[in-house]
Amino acid sequence: MKLRIPLIVLSLGIALFLSHYVGLVWNDSAKNVSYMLFMVALIFLFEKTKISEKKVNVFAGIGVVIVGLLFEIVTEPKDWSYLLGVLT
């Protein structure tokens, strides 16, 4: 399995995490812009360094996705509690 999709999920989580702290320092519009900039920069970095082309074990790919989701859970726990409330 190639790392492209797991790295995209990871970059979404990291970009959300970093943009949350930018939003604490500045306002919400800076948070929205920084989210897009962080996301594009991380994906560009992964593509330029050819990390996304590497083939890894499926469990390593799942681990990368879980780390990306953990970044999102830490940043916005209300979203996950709402999702769990809807599912149960």
Short mmCIF file of C-alpha atoms in Angstrom, two decimals:
data_model
loop_
_atom_site.label_atom_id
_atom_site.label_comp_id
_atom_site.label_asym_id
_atom_site.label_seq_id
_atom_site.Cartn_x
_atom_site.Cartn_y
_atom_site.Cartn_z
CA MET A 1 0.00 0.00 0.00
CA LYS A 2 1.26 3.46 -0.86
CA LEU A 3 1.32 6.14 1.81
CA ARG A 4 -0.55 8.76 -0.26
CA ILE A 5 -4.04 8.44 1.28
CA PRO A 6 -2.86 7.92 4.89
CA LEU A 7 -0.61 10.97 4.57
CA ILE A 8 -3.51 13.07 3.30
CA VAL A 9 -5.54 12.08 6.37
CA LEU A 10 -2.53 12.84 8.57
CA SER A 11 -2.04 16.23 6.93
CA LEU A 12 -5.73 17.07 7.51
CA GLY A 13 -5.34 16.31 11.22
CA ILE A 14 -2.06 18.20 11.60
CA ALA A 15 -3.36 21.19 9.66
CA LEU A 16 -6.45 21.36 11.87
CA PHE A 17 -4.30 21.10 15.00
CA LEU A 18 -1.91 23.86 13.89
CA SER A 19 -4.65 26.16 12.60
CA HIS A 20 -6.47 25.87 15.91
CA TYR A 21 -3.48 27.49 17.64
CA VAL A 22 -3.24 30.15 14.96
CA GLY A 23 -6.92 30.92 15.67
CA LEU A 24 -6.13 31.34 19.37
CA VAL A 25 -3.49 33.96 18.59
CA TRP A 26 -5.36 35.75 15.81
CA ASN A 27 -9.00 35.68 14.69
CA ASP A 28 -11.16 33.03 13.00
CA SER A 29 -10.50 34.23 9.46
CA ALA A 30 -6.77 33.70 10.05
CA LYS A 31 -7.63 30.24 11.36
CA ASN A 32 -9.49 29.36 8.15
CA VAL A 33 -6.72 30.64 5.89
CA SER A 34 -3.98 28.97 7.93
CA TYR A 35 -5.83 25.62 7.77
CA MET A 36 -5.75 25.68 3.99
CA LEU A 37 -2.12 26.86 3.89
CA PHE A 38 -0.94 24.18 6.33
CA MET A 39 -2.85 21.48 4.48
CA VAL A 40 -1.51 22.44 1.05
CA ALA A 41 2.02 22.87 2.41
CA LEU A 42 2.03 19.43 4.05
CA ILE A 43 0.64 17.68 0.98
CA PHE A 44 3.14 19.53 -1.22
CA LEU A 45 5.96 18.52 1.14
CA PHE A 46 4.90 14.87 1.08
CA GLU A 47 4.66 14.86 -2.72
CA LYS A 48 7.89 16.77 -3.32
CA THR A 49 9.95 14.52 -1.04
CA LYS A 50 8.25 11.45 -2.57
CA ILE A 51 7.27 10.11 0.85
CA SER A 52 3.77 9.50 -0.50
CA GLU A 53 5.17 7.09 -3.11
CA LYS A 54 6.68 4.74 -0.52
CA LYS A 55 5.06 1.36 -0.13
CA VAL A 56 4.43 0.23 3.43
CA ASN A 57 2.61 -2.50 5.28
CA VAL A 58 -1.17 -2.06 5.55
CA PHE A 59 -0.93 -1.85 9.33
CA ALA A 60 1.57 1.01 9.08
CA GLY A 61 -0.86 2.86 6.80
CA ILE A 62 -3.69 2.28 9.26
CA GLY A 63 -1.42 3.54 12.04
CA VAL A 64 -0.75 6.76 10.14
CA VAL A 65 -4.50 7.26 9.65
CA ILE A 66 -5.13 6.69 13.37
CA VAL A 67 -2.50 9.27 14.28
CA GLY A 68 -4.20 11.76 11.95
CA LEU A 69 -7.56 11.05 13.57
CA LEU A 70 -6.03 11.45 17.03
CA PHE A 71 -4.84 14.94 16.07
CA GLU A 72 -8.42 15.75 15.09
CA ILE A 73 -9.87 14.24 18.29
CA VAL A 74 -7.48 16.25 20.47
CA THR A 75 -8.25 19.46 18.59
CA GLU A 76 -12.04 19.19 18.40
CA PRO A 77 -13.41 16.65 20.91
CA LYS A 78 -16.96 18.06 20.60
CA ASP A 79 -17.20 16.78 17.02
CA TRP A 80 -16.40 13.24 18.10
CA SER A 81 -18.75 13.32 21.09
CA TYR A 82 -21.53 14.51 18.78
CA LEU A 83 -20.75 11.74 16.30
CA LEU A 84 -20.80 9.11 19.03
CA GLY A 85 -24.09 10.52 20.32
CA VAL A 86 -25.64 10.23 16.87
CA LEU A 87 -24.37 6.69 16.35
CA THR A 88 -25.69 5.38 19.69
#
